[in-house]
Short mmCIF file of C-alpha atoms and ligand atoms in Angstrom, two decimals:
data_model
loop_
_atom_site.label_atom_id
_atom_site.label_comp_id
_atom_site.label_asym_id
_atom_site.label_seq_id
_atom_site.Cartn_x
_atom_site.Cartn_y
_atom_site.Cartn_z
CA UNK O 1 18.91 -2.23 -27.24
CA UNK O 2 22.41 -0.42 -27.84
CA UNK O 3 21.22 2.82 -27.35
CA UNK O 4 19.44 2.08 -24.16
CA UNK O 5 22.52 0.18 -22.57
CA UNK O 6 24.95 3.41 -23.24
CA UNK O 7 21.67 6.01 -22.11
CA UNK O 8 20.33 3.94 -19.48
CA UNK O 9 16.37 4.96 -19.35
CA UNK O 10 14.91 4.87 -16.10
CA UNK O 11 11.80 5.70 -14.87
CA UNK O 12 11.51 7.71 -11.79
CA UNK O 13 9.08 8.80 -8.79
CA UNK O 14 5.59 10.79 -9.88
CA UNK O 15 5.66 13.76 -7.48
CA UNK O 16 2.14 15.07 -5.52
CA UNK O 17 3.64 17.09 -3.46
CA UNK O 18 7.22 17.97 -1.60
CA UNK O 19 6.50 18.90 2.05
CA UNK O 20 5.70 16.45 3.35
CA UNK O 21 6.98 14.19 0.45
CA UNK O 22 4.32 12.16 -1.16
CA UNK O 23 5.74 10.55 -4.78
CA UNK O 24 3.46 7.66 -6.35
CA UNK O 25 5.11 4.70 -8.08
CA UNK O 26 5.63 4.67 -12.03
CA UNK O 27 4.16 1.79 -12.14
CA UNK O 28 3.30 1.06 -15.93
CA UNK O 29 7.30 0.79 -15.92
CA UNK O 30 7.39 -2.12 -12.81
CA UNK O 31 8.50 -5.76 -14.86
CA UNK O 32 9.39 -7.49 -11.58
CA UNK O 33 7.76 -7.61 -8.15
CA UNK O 34 10.82 -6.61 -5.86
CA UNK O 35 10.50 -2.63 -6.12
CA UNK O 36 14.19 -1.26 -5.38
CA UNK O 37 14.23 1.93 -2.83
CA UNK O 38 14.30 4.21 -5.31
CA UNK O 39 10.67 3.76 -7.49
CA UNK O 40 8.68 2.68 -3.83
CA UNK O 41 6.30 5.25 -3.17
CA UNK O 42 6.34 7.03 -0.04
CA UNK O 43 3.56 8.84 1.48
CA UNK O 44 3.95 10.57 4.59
CA UNK O 45 1.47 13.24 6.38
CA UNK O 46 5.15 15.13 8.31
CA UNK O 47 8.23 15.96 7.74
CA UNK O 48 10.64 12.83 7.63
CA UNK O 49 11.40 12.98 12.13
CA UNK O 50 14.83 12.93 13.17
CA UNK O 51 15.81 10.48 15.25
CA UNK O 52 18.96 9.50 17.85
CA UNK O 53 20.21 5.69 15.76
CA UNK O 54 23.04 5.61 17.87
CA UNK O 55 20.90 4.73 21.15
CA UNK O 56 17.83 3.52 19.69
CA UNK O 57 15.10 1.89 22.24
CA UNK O 58 12.11 0.64 21.15
CA UNK O 59 9.66 0.27 25.49
CA UNK O 60 6.88 -2.17 25.02
CA UNK O 61 3.87 -0.63 27.58
CA UNK O 62 1.10 -0.72 29.09
CA UNK O 63 -1.78 -3.43 30.00
CA UNK O 64 1.55 -5.97 30.36
CA UNK O 65 2.79 -7.69 33.17
CA UNK O 66 5.40 -6.74 32.29
CA UNK O 67 7.07 -2.81 30.45
CA UNK O 68 9.86 -3.58 28.18
CA UNK O 69 12.26 -2.07 26.43
CA UNK O 70 14.31 -3.45 24.11
CA UNK O 71 18.02 -2.58 22.00
CA UNK O 72 18.18 -2.78 18.66
CA UNK O 73 20.40 -6.23 19.73
CA UNK O 74 17.59 -7.36 21.59
CA UNK O 75 15.70 -7.24 18.01
CA UNK O 76 18.18 -8.57 16.13
CA UNK O 77 18.82 -11.60 17.41
CA UNK O 78 15.22 -12.71 17.62
CA UNK O 79 13.17 -15.23 15.63
CA UNK O 80 12.80 -12.92 12.29
CA UNK O 81 10.77 -13.61 9.72
CA UNK O 82 10.78 -12.33 5.69
CA UNK O 83 7.72 -11.88 3.91
CA UNK O 84 6.60 -10.43 1.08
CA UNK O 85 3.55 -7.77 1.04
CA UNK O 86 2.27 -5.25 -1.31
CA UNK O 87 1.89 -1.77 0.81
CA UNK O 88 -0.75 0.00 -1.19
CA UNK O 89 -1.98 3.51 -0.50
CA UNK O 90 -5.99 3.67 0.95
CA UNK O 91 -5.87 6.95 -1.09
CA UNK O 92 -3.87 5.04 -4.45
CA UNK O 93 -6.24 6.46 -7.65
CA UNK O 94 -8.47 8.51 -5.46
CA UNK O 95 -7.71 11.63 -8.55
CA UNK O 96 -10.40 8.65 -10.85
CA UNK O 97 -13.60 8.76 -8.16
CA UNK O 98 -16.16 11.31 -9.01
CA UNK O 99 -16.83 13.99 -8.15
CA UNK O 100 -13.24 14.23 -7.22
CA UNK O 101 -12.43 14.39 -3.63
CA UNK O 102 -9.91 16.35 -1.65
CA UNK O 103 -6.95 14.97 -0.73
CA UNK O 104 -3.61 14.00 -2.81
CA UNK O 105 -4.43 13.66 -6.63
CA UNK O 106 -3.29 10.50 -7.01
CA UNK O 107 -3.47 8.02 -9.82
CA UNK O 108 -2.38 4.34 -10.15
CA UNK O 109 1.36 3.83 -8.06
CA UNK O 110 0.37 4.63 -4.55
CA UNK O 111 1.36 1.36 -4.60
CA UNK O 112 4.94 -0.77 -4.70
CA UNK O 113 6.28 -4.27 -2.64
CA UNK O 114 8.95 -6.01 -2.28
CA UNK O 115 10.68 -8.46 0.96
CA UNK O 116 10.35 -6.92 4.31
CA UNK O 117 12.30 -8.80 7.24
CA UNK O 118 11.46 -8.57 10.68
CA UNK O 119 10.21 -10.68 13.70
CA UNK O 120 6.51 -11.42 14.23
CA UNK O 121 4.76 -8.47 16.98
CA UNK O 122 3.25 -10.92 18.53
CA UNK O 123 6.92 -12.74 19.92
CA UNK O 124 7.60 -8.73 21.49
CA UNK O 125 4.03 -8.63 22.98
CA UNK O 126 4.90 -12.40 24.32
CA UNK O 127 8.27 -10.50 26.29
CA UNK O 128 6.56 -7.91 27.93
CA UNK O 129 3.18 -10.11 28.43
CA UNK O 130 -0.84 -9.33 27.06
CA UNK O 131 -2.57 -8.63 30.17
CA UNK O 132 -5.98 -9.42 30.99
CA UNK O 133 -8.17 -6.77 29.59
CA UNK O 134 -6.30 -5.54 26.92
CA UNK O 135 -7.82 -4.02 23.67
CA UNK O 136 -5.83 -2.72 20.45
CA UNK O 137 -1.54 -2.15 20.57
CA UNK O 138 -1.03 1.26 19.84
CA UNK O 139 2.55 1.71 17.48
CA UNK O 140 3.31 4.99 17.59
CA UNK O 141 6.07 6.71 15.14
CA UNK O 142 8.95 9.34 15.36
CA UNK O 143 7.33 12.46 13.44
CA UNK O 144 4.19 14.47 14.60
CA UNK O 145 3.22 18.33 13.52
CA UNK O 146 0.16 19.78 13.04
CA UNK O 147 -3.43 19.00 12.01
CA UNK O 148 -5.34 22.08 10.66
CA UNK O 149 -8.44 20.66 11.79
CA UNK O 150 -7.54 20.36 15.46
CA UNK O 151 -6.67 23.76 16.20
CA UNK O 152 -2.99 23.07 14.51
CA UNK O 153 -2.68 20.76 17.83
CA UNK O 154 0.07 18.67 17.56
CA UNK O 155 0.26 14.99 17.05
CA UNK O 156 1.97 12.10 16.14
CA UNK O 157 2.08 9.61 13.67
CA UNK O 158 -0.04 6.47 16.26
CA UNK O 159 -2.75 3.90 14.64
CA UNK O 160 -3.70 1.01 17.07
CA UNK O 161 -4.58 -2.19 15.69
CA UNK O 162 -6.81 -5.23 16.55
CA UNK O 163 -5.52 -7.82 19.38
CA UNK O 164 -5.81 -10.06 16.46
CA UNK O 165 -4.41 -8.98 13.70
CA UNK O 166 -1.55 -7.28 16.34
CA UNK O 167 -1.44 -11.35 16.79
CA UNK O 168 -0.92 -12.34 13.46
CA UNK O 169 2.03 -14.77 13.31
CA UNK O 170 2.99 -12.10 9.62
CA UNK O 171 1.83 -9.03 11.41
CA UNK O 172 6.09 -7.93 12.63
CA UNK O 173 8.08 -5.21 12.73
CA UNK O 174 10.53 -4.93 9.83
CA UNK O 175 13.93 -4.27 9.84
CA UNK O 176 15.19 -4.75 7.02
CA UNK O 177 13.60 -4.11 3.41
CA UNK O 178 15.12 -6.31 0.34
CA UNK O 179 17.60 -7.67 2.16
CA UNK O 180 18.54 -4.02 3.96
CA UNK O 181 17.96 -1.73 6.40
CA UNK O 182 15.09 -0.54 5.99
CA UNK O 183 15.83 2.39 4.18
CA UNK O 184 14.94 5.62 6.44
CA UNK O 185 12.27 7.61 3.76
CA UNK O 186 10.99 3.99 4.94
CA UNK O 187 10.97 3.83 9.22
CA UNK O 188 14.15 2.84 8.70
CA UNK O 189 15.20 1.45 12.04
CA UNK O 190 11.40 0.21 12.95
CA UNK O 191 8.86 -0.40 10.73
CA UNK O 192 5.05 -2.04 11.27
CA UNK O 193 4.17 -3.96 8.63
CA UNK O 194 0.07 -4.92 8.23
CA UNK O 195 -0.55 -7.68 5.68
CA UNK O 196 -3.81 -7.22 4.00
CA UNK O 197 -4.38 -4.16 4.93
CA UNK O 198 -4.04 -1.31 3.43
CA UNK O 199 -0.59 0.75 4.10
CA UNK O 200 -1.72 3.05 6.90
CA UNK O 201 -1.15 0.77 9.38
CA UNK O 202 2.47 0.01 8.03
CA UNK O 203 3.65 2.63 10.83
CA UNK O 204 7.10 4.11 9.83
CA UNK O 205 9.82 4.78 12.64
CA UNK O 206 8.08 3.59 15.33
CA UNK O 207 8.71 5.61 18.39
CA UNK O 208 7.00 3.05 21.90
CA UNK O 209 4.45 0.13 21.03
CA UNK O 210 1.40 0.19 23.48
CA UNK O 211 -0.97 -2.19 25.00
CA UNK O 212 -4.21 -0.64 25.84
CA UNK O 213 -7.40 -1.62 27.70
CA UNK O 214 -10.00 1.24 25.63
CA UNK O 215 -10.11 2.51 22.08
CA UNK O 216 -7.20 4.12 20.72
CA UNK O 217 -9.34 7.89 19.61
CA UNK O 218 -6.43 9.75 17.89
CA UNK O 219 -7.17 11.98 14.32
CA UNK O 220 -5.52 9.11 11.87
CA UNK O 221 -8.06 6.18 12.95
CA UNK O 222 -10.82 8.13 14.09
CA UNK O 223 -10.69 11.17 11.44
CA UNK O 224 -8.32 10.31 8.25
CA UNK O 225 -8.80 6.36 6.98
CA UNK O 226 -12.32 5.76 7.36
CA UNK O 227 -15.25 5.47 5.35
CA UNK O 228 -17.59 7.84 4.92
CA UNK O 229 -20.09 7.04 2.61
CA UNK O 230 -22.32 10.02 2.49
CA UNK O 231 -22.42 13.43 0.81
CA UNK O 232 -23.90 15.66 3.05
CA UNK O 233 -23.30 13.87 5.90
CA UNK O 234 -20.82 12.46 7.66
CA UNK O 235 -23.04 8.61 8.07
CA UNK O 236 -22.94 5.16 8.20
CA UNK O 237 -18.63 5.99 9.12
CA UNK O 238 -16.67 2.57 9.27
CA UNK O 239 -12.55 1.85 9.74
CA UNK O 240 -9.61 1.23 6.85
CA UNK O 241 -8.59 -2.21 7.30
CA UNK O 242 -8.88 -4.29 4.24
CA UNK O 243 -7.72 -3.93 1.11
CA UNK O 244 -9.87 -4.59 -1.44
CA UNK O 245 -9.56 -6.08 -4.96
CA UNK O 246 -7.97 -4.39 -7.24
CA UNK O 247 -5.54 -4.43 -10.49
CA UNK O 248 -3.48 -2.10 -12.91
CA UNK O 249 -3.74 -2.28 -15.99
CA UNK O 250 0.84 -1.57 -16.86
CA UNK O 251 0.55 -2.46 -20.62
CA UNK O 252 -0.19 -0.56 -23.21
CA UNK O 253 -0.67 2.88 -21.47
CA UNK O 254 -4.25 4.69 -21.71
CA UNK O 255 -4.27 6.39 -25.44
CA UNK O 256 -0.99 5.19 -27.15
CA UNK O 257 -1.14 4.47 -30.57
CA UNK O 258 -0.66 0.36 -31.84
CA UNK O 259 -0.18 -0.80 -34.35
CA UNK O 260 -2.38 -4.03 -35.88
CA UNK O 261 -1.47 -7.18 -34.80
CA UNK O 262 -0.24 -9.27 -31.82
CA UNK O 263 0.32 -7.02 -28.55
CA UNK O 264 0.63 -8.04 -24.85
CA UNK O 265 -1.73 -6.61 -22.14
CA UNK O 266 -1.05 -6.92 -19.07
CA UNK O 267 -0.87 -6.12 -15.15
CA UNK O 268 -0.70 -6.70 -11.77
CA UNK O 269 -4.02 -7.81 -9.29
CA UNK O 270 -3.97 -7.89 -5.68
CA UNK O 271 -6.68 -8.43 -2.54
CA UNK O 272 -6.36 -8.35 0.79
CA UNK O 273 -9.01 -10.97 1.45
CA UNK O 274 -7.00 -14.57 0.05
CA UNK O 275 -5.50 -14.58 -3.17
CA UNK O 276 -6.65 -13.77 -6.48
CA UNK O 277 -8.28 -16.52 -8.67
CA UNK O 278 -9.05 -14.89 -11.39
CA UNK O 279 -7.89 -12.08 -13.91
CA UNK O 280 -11.05 -10.97 -17.11
CA UNK O 281 -9.86 -8.86 -19.40
CA UNK O 282 -12.63 -6.80 -21.50
CA UNK O 283 -10.98 -5.46 -25.54
CA UNK O 284 -14.64 -4.26 -26.06
CA UNK O 285 -15.62 -2.19 -23.24
CA UNK O 286 -16.93 -4.47 -21.01
CA UNK O 287 -18.83 -6.56 -23.67
CA UNK O 288 -16.87 -9.33 -23.52
CA UNK O 289 -14.17 -11.01 -20.83
CA UNK O 290 -12.06 -13.35 -20.92
CA UNK O 291 -8.90 -15.05 -19.12
CA UNK O 292 -5.63 -13.37 -18.26
CA UNK O 293 -2.60 -15.47 -18.05
CA UNK O 294 -2.15 -15.58 -14.74
CA UNK O 295 1.75 -16.12 -13.95
CA UNK O 296 3.57 -17.30 -12.69
CA UNK O 297 2.06 -19.34 -9.99
CA UNK O 298 1.51 -17.91 -6.65
CA UNK O 299 3.45 -18.96 -3.21
CA UNK O 300 3.82 -15.51 -1.51
CA UNK O 301 -0.02 -14.79 -0.24
CA UNK O 302 0.93 -10.51 0.16
CA UNK O 303 1.74 -9.78 -3.18
CA UNK O 304 0.64 -8.82 -5.68
CA UNK O 305 -0.47 -10.92 -9.33
CA UNK O 306 1.42 -10.40 -12.01
CA UNK O 307 -1.01 -11.19 -15.14
CA UNK O 308 -0.74 -11.16 -18.82
CA UNK O 309 -3.18 -11.38 -22.30
CA UNK O 310 -2.04 -12.23 -26.03
CA UNK O 311 -4.19 -9.70 -27.81
CA UNK O 312 -4.21 -9.61 -31.91
CA UNK O 313 -5.79 -6.94 -33.10
CA UNK O 314 -6.53 -6.97 -36.92
CA UNK O 315 -9.59 -3.81 -37.50
CA UNK O 316 -7.94 -0.31 -36.83
CA UNK O 317 -10.61 1.58 -34.71
CA UNK O 318 -10.68 2.84 -30.45
CA UNK O 319 -10.52 0.09 -27.77
CA UNK O 320 -11.58 0.66 -24.31
CA UNK O 321 -9.54 -2.05 -22.34
CA UNK O 322 -10.44 -3.42 -19.56
CA UNK O 323 -9.07 -5.43 -16.17
CA UNK O 324 -11.66 -6.97 -13.70
CA UNK O 325 -9.75 -9.46 -10.45
CA UNK O 326 -11.84 -11.57 -8.56
CA UNK O 327 -10.25 -13.33 -5.69
CA UNK O 328 -10.32 -16.57 -3.36
CA UNK O 329 -13.26 -15.15 -0.68
CA UNK O 330 -15.51 -14.05 -3.89
CA UNK O 331 -14.88 -10.65 -3.87
CA UNK O 332 -14.18 -9.34 -7.99
CA UNK O 333 -13.82 -5.16 -7.97
CA UNK O 334 -16.98 -3.27 -9.67
CA UNK O 335 -18.18 -1.18 -11.64
CA UNK O 336 -18.59 1.29 -9.39
CA UNK O 337 -16.65 2.16 -7.03
CA UNK O 338 -17.81 3.03 -3.34
CA UNK O 339 -17.73 6.41 -3.51
CA UNK O 340 -16.48 8.12 0.12
CA UNK O 341 -15.60 12.09 1.25
CA UNK O 342 -12.67 11.22 1.62
CA UNK O 343 -11.72 8.59 -1.78
CA UNK O 344 -9.95 5.42 0.09
CA UNK O 345 -10.27 2.27 -1.42
CA UNK O 346 -11.03 3.06 -4.85
CA UNK O 347 -11.55 -0.30 -6.67
CA UNK O 348 -13.52 -0.66 -10.39
CA UNK O 349 -12.80 -2.59 -12.99
CA UNK O 350 -9.80 -0.71 -14.57
CA UNK O 351 -9.59 0.82 -17.50
CA UNK O 352 -7.46 1.76 -20.52
CA UNK O 353 -8.12 3.30 -23.31
CA UNK O 354 -6.28 2.31 -27.40
CA UNK O 355 -6.25 3.45 -30.65
CA UNK O 356 -5.58 1.16 -33.20
CA UNK O 357 -3.93 2.07 -36.67
N1 MTE V 1 5.12 7.12 10.71
C1 MTE V 1 4.51 7.23 9.96
N2 MTE V 1 4.19 6.04 9.19
C2 MTE V 1 3.31 6.02 8.47
C3 MTE V 1 3.09 7.01 7.82
C4 MTE V 1 3.73 8.32 8.18
O1 MTE V 1 3.02 9.46 7.69
N3 MTE V 1 4.47 9.25 9.56
N4 MTE V 1 2.43 7.11 6.92
C5 MTE V 1 1.09 5.60 6.57
C6 MTE V 1 0.79 5.45 5.05
S1 MTE V 1 -0.81 6.91 5.15
C7 MTE V 1 1.01 4.55 4.06
S2 MTE V 1 0.38 4.37 2.07
C8 MTE V 1 2.23 4.01 3.91
C9 MTE V 1 3.40 4.95 3.25
O2 MTE V 1 4.92 4.00 2.95
P1 MTE V 1 6.51 4.24 2.29
O3 MTE V 1 5.60 5.84 2.61
O4 MTE V 1 7.30 3.60 2.76
O5 MTE V 1 5.65 4.33 1.15
O6 MTE V 1 2.98 4.71 5.34
C10 MTE V 1 2.27 4.24 6.24
N5 MTE V 1 3.18 4.64 8.03
MO1 MO V 2 -1.92 6.62 2.53
#
């Protein structure tokens, strides 16, 4: 303990790429429910935008009765909500797919959570007045760049939400993270937060919000963030939306060497539908399953659920430890994930191996 105090030892982000910046949270070394800025994973499609903050305005236009332009002051004066939300990149755990797929080789740390404060998007839309015929809400970010698959055409990062999701009272336009202005890399000054959906939906650095009476077809919606379940064709595509039920073992570490005796197996579990109701642990490669302790009881439905299991091991040898979460919609982690060309939504039963000696 003493030596920890004198030479503070703390984890860092794990770098996947620098331009654009993609770095993951050292998820195995997180032991609380609120990730500090410097350990929050970073996922960008382009280089960081430059925006002038001194006169930041938010336009809301399109199929509305009265297009409006809001100042930060206007937004800060509206009633706000603070919600604890897991943001998980849909590419989290991509490196685990077999066969492997191209794209950022995320391990288990493209996930973070904390408290976001902001104004429900529906309240802003009410100010502009959604007109009849409106179908989707498009949110556009300030960042942009070329896409190699589109003859180097330049696009901004933009996506749409169906009206029902946009009007959900907890879909918010956030301006604070953990009681501070949102850090620039995470979307300052305004960021969309869409609870229960994979994080590609949570647009950073909002430039404008448009109500449309058609179906949005930007490349981050029609090319990326689409499940293509067939290896040989693009048949049967469907969009990436709700987070799959999932869990990650934080302790022990994969391939760790342990002594005989008592150990705590611990981790997190999360879902985009309802809440986590059960986490089963196996220490024998899946032959027998035991209930992990879910702790502490959950009050926030969009956050992850910590769990632990006290394991007393007397016999030396190698052990395959697995975790399998179940949610209140009866979804449970599959043994085999849904393989898809772009590697989204990996949620197979989590596995690590340890050696006891
Ligand atoms: N404007 C903008 N918003 C964005 C992105 C982006 O590249 N640009 N990336 C999305 C994706 S794919 C993810 S996983 C999350 C990552 O958020 P973070 O960098 O704050 O962790 O932001 C989403 N919002
Ligand atoms: Mo992502």
